[in-house]
Structures are given as C-alpha cells and as structure tokens.
Amino acid sequence: MKKIEAIIRPGKFQTLRDRLSSIGIGGLTVTEAAGTGKQKGQTGVFRGTTFQVQLLPKVKVEIVADEHQLDEIIDLIIESCSTGDIGDGKIFISPIEQTIRIRTGERGENAVI
Amino acid sequence: MKKIEAIIRPGKFQTLRDRLSSIGIGGLTVTEAAGTGKQKGQTGVFRGTTFQVQLLPKVKVEIVADEHQLDEIIDLIIESCSTGDIGDGKIFISPIEQTIRIRTGERGENAVI
Amino acid sequence: MKKIEAIIRPGKFQTLRDRLSSIGIGGLTVTEAAGTGKQKGQTGVFRGTTFQVQLLPKVKVEIVADEHQLDEIIDLIIESCSTGDIGDGKIFISPIEQTIRIRTGERGENAVI
Ligand SMILES: Nc1ncnc2c1ncn2[C@@H]1O[C@H](COP(=O)(O)OP(=O)(O)OP(=O)(O)O)[C@@H](O)[C@H]1O
Ligand SMILES: Nc1ncnc2c1ncn2[C@@H]1O[C@H](COP(=O)(O)OP(=O)(O)OP(=O)(O)O)[C@@H](O)[C@H]1O
Ligand SMILES: Nc1ncnc2c1ncn2[C@@H]1O[C@H](COP(=O)(O)OP(=O)(O)OP(=O)(O)O)[C@@H](O)[C@H]1O
Ligand SMILES: [Mg+2]
Ligand SMILES: [Mg+2]
Ligand SMILES: [Mg+2]
C-alpha cells in the first residue's frame, strides 16, 4: 500500500476527484494547506517595490491505494492538475504498512478500497 | 516508531482523546479534513434528484508512538470510533524513522513520549 | 528523500521559513493543526477548578528534501523554533519514495528542489 499525496491548485480538485472516481478510486482525504515551491526566495517587483513570493493556498489530497494502481493514479493527477504554469504542484509517494476500516476491523487490501 | 493516522467522525474525537489519555498516550496532532470512502461514486436520490455523495467533514488524528503500543492504540481507536454505520473512518499505519523534541533536542523513544 | 514534519508554535513559522530560505530550501507545505504533547493528562488548577490541558493551536510544516540536507534542516528547525518552554514542538522524519513535479512530470531529486 502507498500513500499518494498531491499538493495541487484548489481549482483543480473537483476535476481530479471526478477523474479518480471514473477509474474506481473513491477513497481520499482532503486538507486545506498553503505552501511555496522553488520560486520561494525569488523576488519580484510590483509597483516599484521588491516583494517576496508569498505562501499560496493549496489543497492537499491524500489517497491510500494498492501499489498496482500507483502509476495509473500518478498519471491521472498529472493529466488533471497540469496547467503548464509554475505552481501546478507536487506529488509525494510514501509507504503505508497497514490500513484498517474502523467499522468492520478489516485490514489490508480489503480495507483500502 | 510508527505514525497512526486515523480519519474519524468529528463527534468521536473527544472520546478518543480521553481514552488515549487513560492509557498514557498524550501526544497527538489533530487536523480538520474532509473526505470520501468507497461510497463515493454511489449515487442517491433525494427529493427526486440524483446526487453524488459529497465530501464529508472528518478529523485527522495523528499519533506517533513506539511500535510496542501499536496494537493497543489501534484497538482503542476501533472501540472508540465505531458506530457500525458506514463512514466510521480509516486507520493508516506508516513508518517514522526519527522523532526529535525541539525544546531539548532529545531523539528516539525518549522524544516520542 | 525524506519528509521532515515539524509541529511548531504558530508564532515561529515566519522565522523558520526565512531561515530555510536562507539555506536554499524553498519548498514547504503548511497546515493549521492543534495538538497536545506529554503534558496532556496533567491537570492544572485555575481559580479553584481542576482543568485538563487543552488542545493548543500549532502549525504543521512539511518539507520534502534530499537526505543529504536532513541534518542541516533539523538543526535549523531546532534553532529557529526553541524557546526553552514546554510546547516548543516535535519533528518527525519519514521516508518518501518518489517525488513528481506535476508541471513537468520530472521525478526524483530534480523534482524535490
Ligand atoms: N519540497 C517540498 N516539500 C514540501 N512541499 C512542497 C515542496 N515543493 C513544493 N511543495 C508544495 O507544493 C506546492 C506547489 O509547488 P510548486 O508546484 O510551486 O513546485 P515547484 O517545485 O516550484 O514547481 P514549479 O516550478 O512548477 O512551480 C507548494 O505550494 C508546496 O505546498
Ligand atoms: N483509500 C483512502 N485514502 C485516503 N483516505 C481515505 C481512504 N478511504 C477512506 N479515507 C478517508 O476516511 C474517511 C472515512 O472513510 P469511510 O469510513 O467512509 O471508509 P469506507 O472504506 O467507505 O468504509 P465504510 O464502508 O465503513 O464507510 C473518508 O472520508 C476519507 O477521508
Ligand atoms: N507523539 C506525538 N504524536 C503526534 N503529535 C505529537 C506527539 N507529541 C507531540 N505532538 C505534537 O507536537 C505538538 C507540540 O508538542 P510538545 O512540544 O508539547 O511535545 P512534548 O513532548 O510535550 O515536549 P515538551 O515537554 O517540550 O512540551 C503537540 O501539540 C502535538 O501537536
Ligand atoms: Mg513553484
Ligand atoms: Mg464510507
Ligand atoms: Mg508539551
């Protein structure tokens, strides 16, 4: 099992969710976040004043899924969330050792779905 | 060390916290989240209109604990957060390689507590 | 690649961010959280009434970085976020198996930066 954590533009969430649903992925958790990528530290000039790139609002989407769906989900996030402009976001993959459905106590692959 | 991440009904948080406290687990982090489980994609009919299952408000509780407490904490979450109805939540277990207490610089098991 | 997750006092975030920026770390994600450490379960007495330590507002800062920067980042968080009083926060280190920049599809070390 893997956790796929995508930090995306808030405006892309609904599209991503619908696309995930269309490939049978229903389980996901969403959190409001803010962040900076590599443009942080870059300065810009606005009306004559130098300014620092600010924290931008982002949405964190977490999907725990079976390893065999990993590539499909990553591809779908890239397709759904790209605009080509800087700030489209990042995807981080990490290991999940166990999943438990609280209602039934089920564990493992049956609990992920 | 393990991270135990439980996505639960908001109304169950206080019970869970008190139960954790009663077994000596004080350290936890809470975040507001929203999500869907496997019922996403299911449609319902409400006043004659088909609707999609919406994002539901959930609370994410993260507990970093020593491995020997893992089963006890999982059991306690299941007991505290089950209602028997769909939507009771999920528990995800992942590895934590190091913990540091910022105030003292302590690391490892001493820092987790 | 590692995820460095720091749960800190909200008032320390700006200092931490500036210090990270000064060593070339721009990428980070911030979330509002709340929590308790080991003082939970401790009771205090306020105006004659016993009370439980409450959830305190904290900021969760997540930085995904290459392993060779890990110690430098941890040291910098300790320096930036310590006050010496209880409640300064915790740092948790966990493995990240892959990072992808959504805009370009880049993976690995090039995507982290
Ligand atoms: N190394 C990182 N660690 C943690 N979060 C990150 C990291 N890099 C980016 N993020 C998160 O992802 C969000 C989007 O990042 P962003 O798309 O700007 O990345 P980038 O590397 O600057 O790529 P681009 O050049 O396409 O803008 C950030 O606002 C932040 O929340
Ligand atoms: N695969 C998953 N990845 C990430 N988050 C998930 C996943 N499955 C569930 N969640 C989170 O857990 C919350 C509760 O899920 P839920 O209890 O409905 O799971 P379920 O598998 O549908 O079980 P049930 O049949 O008991 O409803 C969701 O709102 C979501 O935030
Ligand atoms: N074991 C833990 N699991 C998850 N989150 C934790 C844990 N311990 C602490 N935290 C988070 O870190 C925040 C700060 O914790 P805190 O600094 O009070 O830790 P502590 O161990 O009590 O150290 P101190 O004695 O310096 O107060 C908490 O509010 C909580 O959000
Ligand atoms: Mg960027
Ligand atoms: Mg469900
Ligand atoms: Mg404390």
CSV table of C-alpha atoms and ligand atoms in Angstrom, one decimal:
chain,number,residue,atom,x,y,z
A,1,MET,CA,0.0,0.0,0.0
A,2,LYS,CA,1.1,3.5,-0.8
A,3,LYS,CA,0.1,7.0,0.1
A,4,ILE,CA,-0.1,9.4,-2.8
A,5,GLU,CA,0.0,12.9,-1.5
A,6,ALA,CA,-0.7,15.6,-4.1
A,7,ILE,CA,-0.4,19.3,-3.3
A,8,ILE,CA,-2.5,20.9,-6.0
A,9,ARG,CA,-4.2,24.1,-7.1
A,10,PRO,CA,-7.5,24.4,-5.2
A,11,GLY,CA,-9.3,25.0,-8.5
A,12,LYS,CA,-8.2,21.6,-9.9
A,13,PHE,CA,-9.7,19.5,-7.0
A,14,GLN,CA,-13.1,18.8,-8.5
A,15,THR,CA,-11.7,17.7,-11.8
A,16,LEU,CA,-9.2,15.4,-10.1
A,17,ARG,CA,-11.9,13.9,-7.9
A,18,ASP,CA,-14.2,13.2,-10.8
A,19,ARG,CA,-11.4,11.6,-12.8
A,20,LEU,CA,-10.4,9.4,-9.8
A,21,SER,CA,-13.9,8.4,-9.4
A,22,SER,CA,-14.1,7.3,-13.1
A,23,ILE,CA,-11.3,4.8,-12.5
A,24,GLY,CA,-12.9,3.5,-9.3
A,25,ILE,CA,-10.9,5.4,-6.8
A,26,GLY,CA,-13.4,6.8,-4.2
A,27,GLY,CA,-11.3,6.9,-1.0
A,28,LEU,CA,-9.5,10.2,-0.5
A,29,THR,CA,-8.8,12.8,2.2
A,30,VAL,CA,-8.5,16.5,1.5
A,31,THR,CA,-7.0,19.2,3.7
A,32,GLU,CA,-6.5,22.9,3.1
A,33,ALA,CA,-2.9,23.9,3.1
A,34,ALA,CA,-0.6,26.6,1.9
A,35,GLY,CA,2.9,26.4,0.5
A,36,THR,CA,5.8,27.5,-1.6
A,37,GLY,CA,7.8,25.7,-4.2
A,38,LYS,CA,11.2,26.5,-5.7
A,39,GLN,CA,10.1,30.1,-6.6
A,40,LYS,CA,10.3,31.0,-2.9
A,41,GLY,CA,13.3,33.2,-2.3
A,42,GLN,CA,12.8,34.6,-5.8
A,43,THR,CA,11.9,38.3,-5.6
A,44,GLY,CA,9.6,40.1,-7.9
A,45,VAL,CA,9.0,43.8,-8.4
A,46,PHE,CA,5.4,45.1,-8.2
A,47,ARG,CA,4.7,48.9,-8.5
A,48,GLY,CA,8.3,49.6,-7.8
A,49,THR,CA,8.6,47.5,-4.6
A,50,THR,CA,10.6,44.3,-4.3
A,51,PHE,CA,8.5,41.6,-2.8
A,52,GLN,CA,8.9,38.0,-1.7
A,53,VAL,CA,6.8,35.3,-3.2
A,54,GLN,CA,4.0,34.6,-0.6
A,55,LEU,CA,2.5,31.4,0.6
A,56,LEU,CA,-0.1,30.3,-1.8
A,57,PRO,CA,-3.3,28.4,-0.9
A,58,LYS,CA,-3.1,24.8,-2.0
A,59,VAL,CA,-5.2,21.7,-1.4
A,60,LYS,CA,-3.6,18.5,-0.1
A,61,VAL,CA,-5.2,15.4,-1.5
A,62,GLU,CA,-4.2,12.1,0.1
A,63,ILE,CA,-5.1,8.8,-1.5
A,64,VAL,CA,-4.1,5.4,0.0
A,65,ALA,CA,-4.2,2.8,-2.7
A,66,ASP,CA,-2.8,-0.6,-3.6
A,67,GLU,CA,0.6,-0.5,-5.3
A,68,HIS,CA,-0.7,-1.8,-8.6
A,69,GLN,CA,-2.8,1.3,-9.0
A,70,LEU,CA,0.1,3.7,-8.3
A,71,ASP,CA,1.2,4.6,-11.8
A,72,GLU,CA,-2.4,5.0,-13.1
A,73,ILE,CA,-3.2,7.4,-10.2
A,74,ILE,CA,0.0,9.4,-10.7
A,75,ASP,CA,-0.7,9.8,-14.5
A,76,LEU,CA,-4.2,10.8,-13.8
A,77,ILE,CA,-3.1,13.5,-11.3
A,78,ILE,CA,-0.6,14.9,-13.8
A,79,GLU,CA,-3.2,15.0,-16.5
A,80,SER,CA,-5.9,16.5,-14.3
A,81,CYS,CA,-3.8,19.1,-12.5
A,82,SER,CA,-1.3,20.5,-15.0
A,83,THR,CA,-1.8,24.0,-16.5
A,84,GLY,CA,1.8,24.4,-17.7
A,85,ASP,CA,2.4,27.4,-15.4
A,86,ILE,CA,4.6,27.3,-12.4
A,87,GLY,CA,2.8,26.2,-9.2
A,88,ASP,CA,0.9,23.2,-10.6
A,89,GLY,CA,2.0,21.2,-7.6
A,90,LYS,CA,3.9,18.2,-6.4
A,91,ILE,CA,3.2,14.5,-5.8
A,92,PHE,CA,4.9,12.6,-2.9
A,93,ILE,CA,4.7,8.8,-2.6
A,94,SER,CA,5.3,7.1,0.8
A,95,PRO,CA,4.8,3.7,2.2
A,96,ILE,CA,1.7,2.6,4.2
A,97,GLU,CA,2.2,-0.5,6.2
A,98,GLN,CA,-1.3,-1.2,7.2
A,99,THR,CA,-4.9,0.0,6.6
A,100,ILE,CA,-7.8,-0.7,8.9
A,101,ARG,CA,-11.6,0.0,8.2
A,102,ILE,CA,-12.9,1.1,11.6
A,103,ARG,CA,-16.4,-0.1,11.1
A,104,THR,CA,-15.5,-3.7,10.4
A,105,GLY,CA,-12.0,-4.0,11.6
A,106,GLU,CA,-11.0,-5.3,8.1
A,107,ARG,CA,-7.3,-4.9,7.3
A,108,GLY,CA,-5.0,-4.9,4.3
A,109,GLU,CA,-6.2,-4.7,0.7
A,110,ASN,CA,-9.8,-5.2,1.5
A,111,ALA,CA,-9.7,-2.2,3.8
A,112,VAL,CA,-8.1,0.2,1.3
A,113,ILE,CA,-10.9,0.0,-1.2
B,1,MET,CA,8.3,4.3,15.7
B,2,LYS,CA,5.1,4.4,13.8
B,3,LYS,CA,2.6,7.0,12.7
B,4,ILE,CA,-1.0,6.0,13.4
B,5,GLU,CA,-3.2,8.2,11.3
B,6,ALA,CA,-7.0,7.9,12.0
B,7,ILE,CA,-9.6,9.7,9.9
B,8,ILE,CA,-12.6,9.7,12.1
B,9,ARG,CA,-16.0,11.3,12.6
B,10,PRO,CA,-15.6,14.7,14.3
B,11,GLY,CA,-18.0,13.8,17.0
B,12,LYS,CA,-15.8,10.9,18.1
B,13,PHE,CA,-12.7,12.9,18.8
B,14,GLN,CA,-13.2,13.8,22.4
B,15,THR,CA,-14.0,10.2,23.4
B,16,LEU,CA,-10.9,9.0,21.5
B,17,ARG,CA,-8.7,11.6,23.2
B,18,ASP,CA,-9.9,10.7,26.7
B,19,ARG,CA,-9.4,7.0,26.0
B,20,LEU,CA,-5.9,7.6,24.7
B,21,SER,CA,-5.1,9.7,27.7
B,22,SER,CA,-6.3,6.9,30.0
B,23,ILE,CA,-3.7,4.6,28.6
B,24,GLY,CA,-0.9,7.2,28.9
B,25,ILE,CA,-1.0,8.5,25.3
B,26,GLY,CA,-0.9,12.3,25.4
B,27,GLY,CA,0.9,13.2,22.2
B,28,LEU,CA,-1.3,13.7,19.2
B,29,THR,CA,-1.9,16.2,16.4
B,30,VAL,CA,-5.4,17.0,15.0
B,31,THR,CA,-6.3,18.5,11.6
B,32,GLU,CA,-9.6,19.3,10.1
B,33,ALA,CA,-10.1,17.3,6.8
B,34,ALA,CA,-12.8,16.1,4.5
B,35,GLY,CA,-13.1,13.0,2.5
B,36,THR,CA,-14.9,10.2,0.9
B,37,GLY,CA,-14.6,6.4,1.3
B,38,LYS,CA,-15.8,3.7,-1.0
B,39,GLN,CA,-19.4,5.1,-1.2
B,40,LYS,CA,-18.1,7.9,-3.4
B,41,GLY,CA,-19.4,7.3,-6.9
B,42,GLN,CA,-22.5,5.8,-5.4
B,43,THR,CA,-25.5,8.0,-6.2
B,44,GLY,CA,-28.5,8.6,-4.1
B,45,VAL,CA,-31.9,10.1,-4.8
B,46,PHE,CA,-33.1,13.0,-2.6
B,47,ARG,CA,-36.4,14.7,-3.4
B,48,GLY,CA,-36.4,13.2,-6.9
B,49,THR,CA,-32.9,14.3,-7.8
B,50,THR,CA,-29.9,12.0,-8.2
B,51,PHE,CA,-27.0,13.3,-6.3
B,52,GLN,CA,-23.4,12.3,-5.7
B,53,VAL,CA,-22.1,11.5,-2.3
B,54,GLN,CA,-20.4,14.7,-1.1
B,55,LEU,CA,-17.2,15.3,0.8
B,56,LEU,CA,-17.9,14.7,4.5
B,57,PRO,CA,-16.1,16.6,7.3
B,58,LYS,CA,-13.7,14.4,9.1
B,59,VAL,CA,-11.0,14.9,11.7
B,60,LYS,CA,-7.5,13.5,11.1
B,61,VAL,CA,-5.7,12.4,14.3
B,62,GLU,CA,-2.0,11.6,14.1
B,63,ILE,CA,-0.3,9.8,16.9
B,64,VAL,CA,3.4,8.9,16.7
B,65,ALA,CA,4.1,6.1,19.1
B,66,ASP,CA,6.5,3.3,19.9
B,67,GLU,CA,5.9,0.1,18.0
B,68,HIS,CA,5.1,-1.9,21.1
B,69,GLN,CA,2.0,0.3,21.7
B,70,LEU,CA,0.7,0.0,18.1
B,71,ASP,CA,-1.9,-2.8,18.6
B,72,GLU,CA,-3.3,-1.3,21.8
B,73,ILE,CA,-3.8,2.1,20.1
B,74,ILE,CA,-5.4,0.5,17.0
B,75,ASP,CA,-7.8,-1.5,19.2
B,76,LEU,CA,-8.7,1.6,21.2
B,77,ILE,CA,-9.4,3.7,18.1
B,78,ILE,CA,-11.7,0.9,16.7
B,79,GLU,CA,-13.5,0.7,20.1
B,80,SER,CA,-13.8,4.5,20.5
B,81,CYS,CA,-14.8,5.4,17.0
B,82,SER,CA,-17.1,2.7,15.7
B,83,THR,CA,-20.8,3.3,15.3
B,84,GLY,CA,-21.5,0.4,12.9
B,85,ASP,CA,-22.7,2.8,10.2
B,86,ILE,CA,-20.7,3.4,7.0
B,87,GLY,CA,-18.3,6.3,7.3
B,88,ASP,CA,-16.7,5.4,10.7
B,89,GLY,CA,-13.3,6.0,9.2
B,90,LYS,CA,-9.9,4.5,8.4
B,91,ILE,CA,-6.6,4.0,10.1
B,92,PHE,CA,-3.4,4.1,8.2
B,93,ILE,CA,0.0,3.0,9.7
B,94,SER,CA,3.3,4.3,8.4
B,95,PRO,CA,6.9,4.3,9.4
B,96,ILE,CA,8.6,7.1,11.3
B,97,GLU,CA,12.4,7.0,11.2
B,98,GLN,CA,13.2,9.6,13.8
B,99,THR,CA,11.4,11.8,16.4
B,100,ILE,CA,13.0,14.9,17.9
B,101,ARG,CA,11.7,17.1,20.8
B,102,ILE,CA,12.5,20.6,19.8
B,103,ARG,CA,12.9,22.0,23.3
B,104,THR,CA,15.6,19.6,24.4
B,105,GLY,CA,16.9,18.1,21.2
B,106,GLU,CA,16.1,14.6,22.5
B,107,ARG,CA,15.7,11.9,19.9
B,108,GLY,CA,14.3,8.5,19.6
B,109,GLU,CA,12.0,6.8,22.1
B,110,ASN,CA,12.5,9.4,24.7
B,111,ALA,CA,11.3,12.1,22.3
B,112,VAL,CA,8.1,10.3,21.3
B,113,ILE,CA,6.6,10.2,24.8
C,1,MET,CA,14.2,11.6,0.0
C,2,LYS,CA,12.7,12.3,3.4
C,3,LYS,CA,9.7,14.1,4.8
C,4,ILE,CA,10.5,16.4,7.7
C,5,GLU,CA,7.4,17.2,9.5
C,6,ALA,CA,7.6,19.9,12.2
C,7,ILE,CA,4.8,20.7,14.6
C,8,ILE,CA,5.7,24.1,15.9
C,9,ARG,CA,4.3,27.2,17.6
C,10,PRO,CA,2.4,29.4,15.1
C,11,GLY,CA,4.5,32.4,16.1
C,12,LYS,CA,7.7,30.7,15.0
C,13,PHE,CA,6.7,29.9,11.4
C,14,GLN,CA,7.9,33.1,9.7
C,15,THR,CA,11.3,32.9,11.3
C,16,LEU,CA,11.6,29.3,10.3
C,17,ARG,CA,10.6,30.0,6.8
C,18,ASP,CA,13.1,32.8,6.4
C,19,ARG,CA,15.9,30.7,7.8
C,20,LEU,CA,15.0,27.8,5.4
C,21,SER,CA,15.0,30.2,2.6
C,22,SER,CA,18.5,31.4,3.5
C,23,ILE,CA,19.9,27.9,3.1
C,24,GLY,CA,18.1,27.4,-0.2
C,25,ILE,CA,15.1,25.5,1.0
C,26,GLY,CA,12.0,27.0,-0.7
C,27,GLY,CA,9.6,24.0,-0.9
C,28,LEU,CA,7.4,23.6,2.0
C,29,THR,CA,3.7,22.9,2.9
C,30,VAL,CA,2.0,24.4,5.9
C,31,THR,CA,-1.2,23.3,7.6
C,32,GLU,CA,-3.1,24.5,10.6
C,33,ALA,CA,-3.3,21.9,13.3
C,34,ALA,CA,-3.8,21.5,17.0
C,35,GLY,CA,-2.4,19.1,19.5
C,36,THR,CA,-1.1,18.0,22.8
C,37,GLY,CA,2.3,16.6,23.9
C,38,LYS,CA,3.2,14.8,27.0
C,39,GLN,CA,1.6,17.4,29.3
C,40,LYS,CA,-1.8,16.1,28.2
C,41,GLY,CA,-3.4,14.3,31.1
C,42,GLN,CA,-1.6,16.6,33.5
C,43,THR,CA,-4.2,18.6,35.4
C,44,GLY,CA,-3.8,22.2,36.5
C,45,VAL,CA,-5.9,24.3,38.9
C,46,PHE,CA,-7.2,27.6,37.7
C,47,ARG,CA,-9.4,29.8,40.0
C,48,GLY,CA,-10.0,26.7,42.2
C,49,THR,CA,-11.1,24.4,39.4
C,50,THR,CA,-9.2,21.5,38.2
C,51,PHE,CA,-8.8,21.6,34.4
C,52,GLN,CA,-7.3,19.4,31.7
C,53,VAL,CA,-4.6,20.8,29.4
C,54,GLN,CA,-6.4,21.8,26.3
C,55,LEU,CA,-5.6,21.3,22.6
C,56,LEU,CA,-3.2,24.1,21.6
C,57,PRO,CA,-3.0,25.6,18.1
C,58,LYS,CA,0.1,24.5,16.2
C,59,VAL,CA,1.4,24.8,12.7
C,60,LYS,CA,2.5,21.7,10.8
C,61,VAL,CA,5.3,22.4,8.4
C,62,GLU,CA,6.2,19.7,5.9
C,63,ILE,CA,9.4,19.8,3.9
C,64,VAL,CA,10.4,17.1,1.5
C,65,ALA,CA,14.1,17.2,0.9
C,66,ASP,CA,17.1,15.1,-0.2
C,67,GLU,CA,18.6,13.0,2.5
C,68,HIS,CA,21.9,14.9,2.5
C,69,GLN,CA,20.1,18.1,3.7
C,70,LEU,CA,18.3,16.3,6.6
C,71,ASP,CA,20.7,17.2,9.5
C,72,GLU,CA,21.0,20.8,8.4
C,73,ILE,CA,17.3,21.2,8.2
C,74,ILE,CA,16.7,19.5,11.6
C,75,ASP,CA,19.3,21.7,13.3
C,76,LEU,CA,17.8,24.8,11.7
C,77,ILE,CA,14.3,23.9,12.9
C,78,ILE,CA,15.6,23.4,16.5
C,79,GLU,CA,17.5,26.7,16.4
C,80,SER,CA,14.5,28.6,14.9
C,81,CYS,CA,11.7,27.2,17.0
C,82,SER,CA,13.1,26.7,20.5
C,83,THR,CA,12.0,28.9,23.3
C,84,GLY,CA,13.0,26.6,26.2
C,85,ASP,CA,9.5,26.4,27.4
C,86,ILE,CA,7.3,23.2,27.2
C,87,GLY,CA,5.3,23.1,24.0
C,88,ASP,CA,8.1,24.0,21.5
C,89,GLY,CA,7.1,21.1,19.3
C,90,LYS,CA,8.2,17.9,17.7
C,91,ILE,CA,10.0,16.9,14.5
C,92,PHE,CA,9.1,13.6,12.8
C,93,ILE,CA,11.2,12.1,9.9
C,94,SER,CA,9.6,9.7,7.4
C,95,PRO,CA,10.6,8.1,4.1
C,96,ILE,CA,9.4,9.5,0.8
C,97,GLU,CA,9.9,7.0,-2.1
C,98,GLN,CA,9.2,9.3,-5.0
C,99,THR,CA,8.5,13.0,-5.8
C,100,ILE,CA,7.0,14.2,-9.0
C,101,ARG,CA,6.7,17.9,-10.3
C,102,ILE,CA,3.2,18.0,-11.8
C,103,ARG,CA,4.0,20.7,-14.4
C,104,THR,CA,6.9,18.9,-16.0
C,105,GLY,CA,6.5,15.3,-14.9
C,106,GLU,CA,10.1,15.4,-13.5
C,107,ARG,CA,10.8,12.8,-10.9
C,108,GLY,CA,13.4,12.2,-8.2
C,109,GLU,CA,16.0,14.6,-6.9
C,110,ASN,CA,15.2,17.1,-9.7
C,111,ALA,CA,11.6,17.3,-8.6
C,112,VAL,CA,12.3,17.8,-4.9
C,113,ILE,CA,14.1,21.1,-5.3
D,1,LIG,N1,10.0,20.2,-1.3
D,1,LIG,C1,8.7,20.4,-0.9
D,1,LIG,N2,8.3,20.0,0.3
D,1,LIG,C2,7.0,20.2,0.7
D,1,LIG,N3,6.1,20.7,0.0
D,1,LIG,C3,6.4,21.2,-1.3
D,1,LIG,C4,7.7,21.0,-1.8
D,1,LIG,N4,7.8,21.6,-3.0
D,1,LIG,C5,6.5,22.0,-3.3
D,1,LIG,N5,5.7,21.8,-2.2
D,1,LIG,C6,4.3,22.1,-2.1
D,1,LIG,O1,3.7,22.0,-3.4
D,1,LIG,C7,3.1,23.3,-3.8
D,1,LIG,C8,3.3,23.6,-5.2
D,1,LIG,O2,4.6,23.6,-5.5
D,1,LIG,P1,5.1,24.1,-7.0
D,1,LIG,O3,4.2,23.5,-8.0
D,1,LIG,O4,5.3,25.6,-7.0
D,1,LIG,O5,6.5,23.3,-7.0
D,1,LIG,P2,7.8,23.8,-7.8
D,1,LIG,O6,8.9,22.8,-7.5
D,1,LIG,O7,8.1,25.3,-7.5
D,1,LIG,O8,7.4,23.6,-9.3
D,1,LIG,P3,7.0,24.7,-10.5
D,1,LIG,O9,8.4,25.2,-11.0
D,1,LIG,O10,6.2,24.0,-11.5
D,1,LIG,O11,6.3,25.8,-9.7
D,1,LIG,C9,3.8,24.3,-2.9
D,1,LIG,O12,2.9,25.4,-2.6
D,1,LIG,C10,4.0,23.5,-1.6
D,1,LIG,O13,2.8,23.4,-0.8
D,2,LIG,N1,-8.3,5.0,0.4
D,2,LIG,C1,-8.3,6.1,1.1
D,2,LIG,N2,-7.4,7.0,1.0
D,2,LIG,C2,-7.4,8.2,1.8
D,2,LIG,N3,-8.4,8.5,2.6
D,2,LIG,C3,-9.4,7.6,2.8
D,2,LIG,C4,-9.4,6.4,2.0
D,2,LIG,N4,-10.6,5.7,2.4
D,2,LIG,C5,-11.2,6.5,3.3
D,2,LIG,N5,-10.5,7.6,3.5
D,2,LIG,C6,-10.8,8.7,4.5
D,2,LIG,O1,-11.5,8.1,5.6
D,2,LIG,C7,-12.8,8.7,5.7
D,2,LIG,C8,-13.8,7.7,6.2
D,2,LIG,O2,-13.9,6.7,5.2
D,2,LIG,P1,-15.1,5.6,5.3
D,2,LIG,O3,-15.2,5.3,6.8
D,2,LIG,O4,-16.3,6.1,4.6
D,2,LIG,O5,-14.3,4.4,4.6
D,2,LIG,P2,-15.1,3.3,3.7
D,2,LIG,O6,-14.0,2.4,3.1
D,2,LIG,O7,-16.1,3.8,2.8
D,2,LIG,O8,-15.8,2.4,4.9
D,2,LIG,P3,-17.3,2.3,5.2
D,2,LIG,O9,-17.9,1.3,4.3
D,2,LIG,O10,-17.4,1.8,6.6
D,2,LIG,O11,-17.9,3.7,5.0
D,2,LIG,C9,-13.1,9.3,4.3
D,2,LIG,O12,-14.0,10.4,4.4
D,2,LIG,C10,-11.7,9.7,3.9
D,2,LIG,O13,-11.4,11.0,4.5
D,3,LIG,N1,3.6,11.6,20.0
D,3,LIG,C1,3.1,12.6,19.2
D,3,LIG,N2,2.3,12.2,18.1
D,3,LIG,C2,1.8,13.2,17.3
D,3,LIG,N3,1.9,14.5,17.6
D,3,LIG,C3,2.6,14.9,18.7
D,3,LIG,C4,3.2,14.0,19.5
D,3,LIG,N4,3.9,14.6,20.5
D,3,LIG,C5,3.7,15.9,20.3
D,3,LIG,N5,3.0,16.1,19.1
D,3,LIG,C6,2.6,17.4,18.5
D,3,LIG,O1,3.5,18.4,18.8
D,3,LIG,C7,3.0,19.5,19.5
D,3,LIG,C8,3.9,20.0,20.4
D,3,LIG,O2,4.3,19.0,21.4
D,3,LIG,P1,5.1,19.4,22.6
D,3,LIG,O3,6.2,20.4,22.2
D,3,LIG,O4,4.3,19.8,23.8
D,3,LIG,O5,5.8,18.0,23.0
D,3,LIG,P2,6.2,17.4,24.4
D,3,LIG,O6,6.7,16.0,24.1
D,3,LIG,O7,5.1,17.6,25.4
D,3,LIG,O8,7.5,18.3,24.7
D,3,LIG,P3,7.6,19.5,25.8
D,3,LIG,O9,7.9,18.8,27.1
D,3,LIG,O10,8.8,20.3,25.4
D,3,LIG,O11,6.3,20.2,25.8
D,3,LIG,C9,1.7,18.9,20.1
D,3,LIG,O12,0.7,20.0,20.3
D,3,LIG,C10,1.2,17.9,19.1
D,3,LIG,O13,0.6,18.6,18.0
D,4,MG,MG,6.7,26.7,-7.9
D,5,MG,MG,-17.6,5.0,3.5
D,6,MG,MG,4.4,19.5,25.8
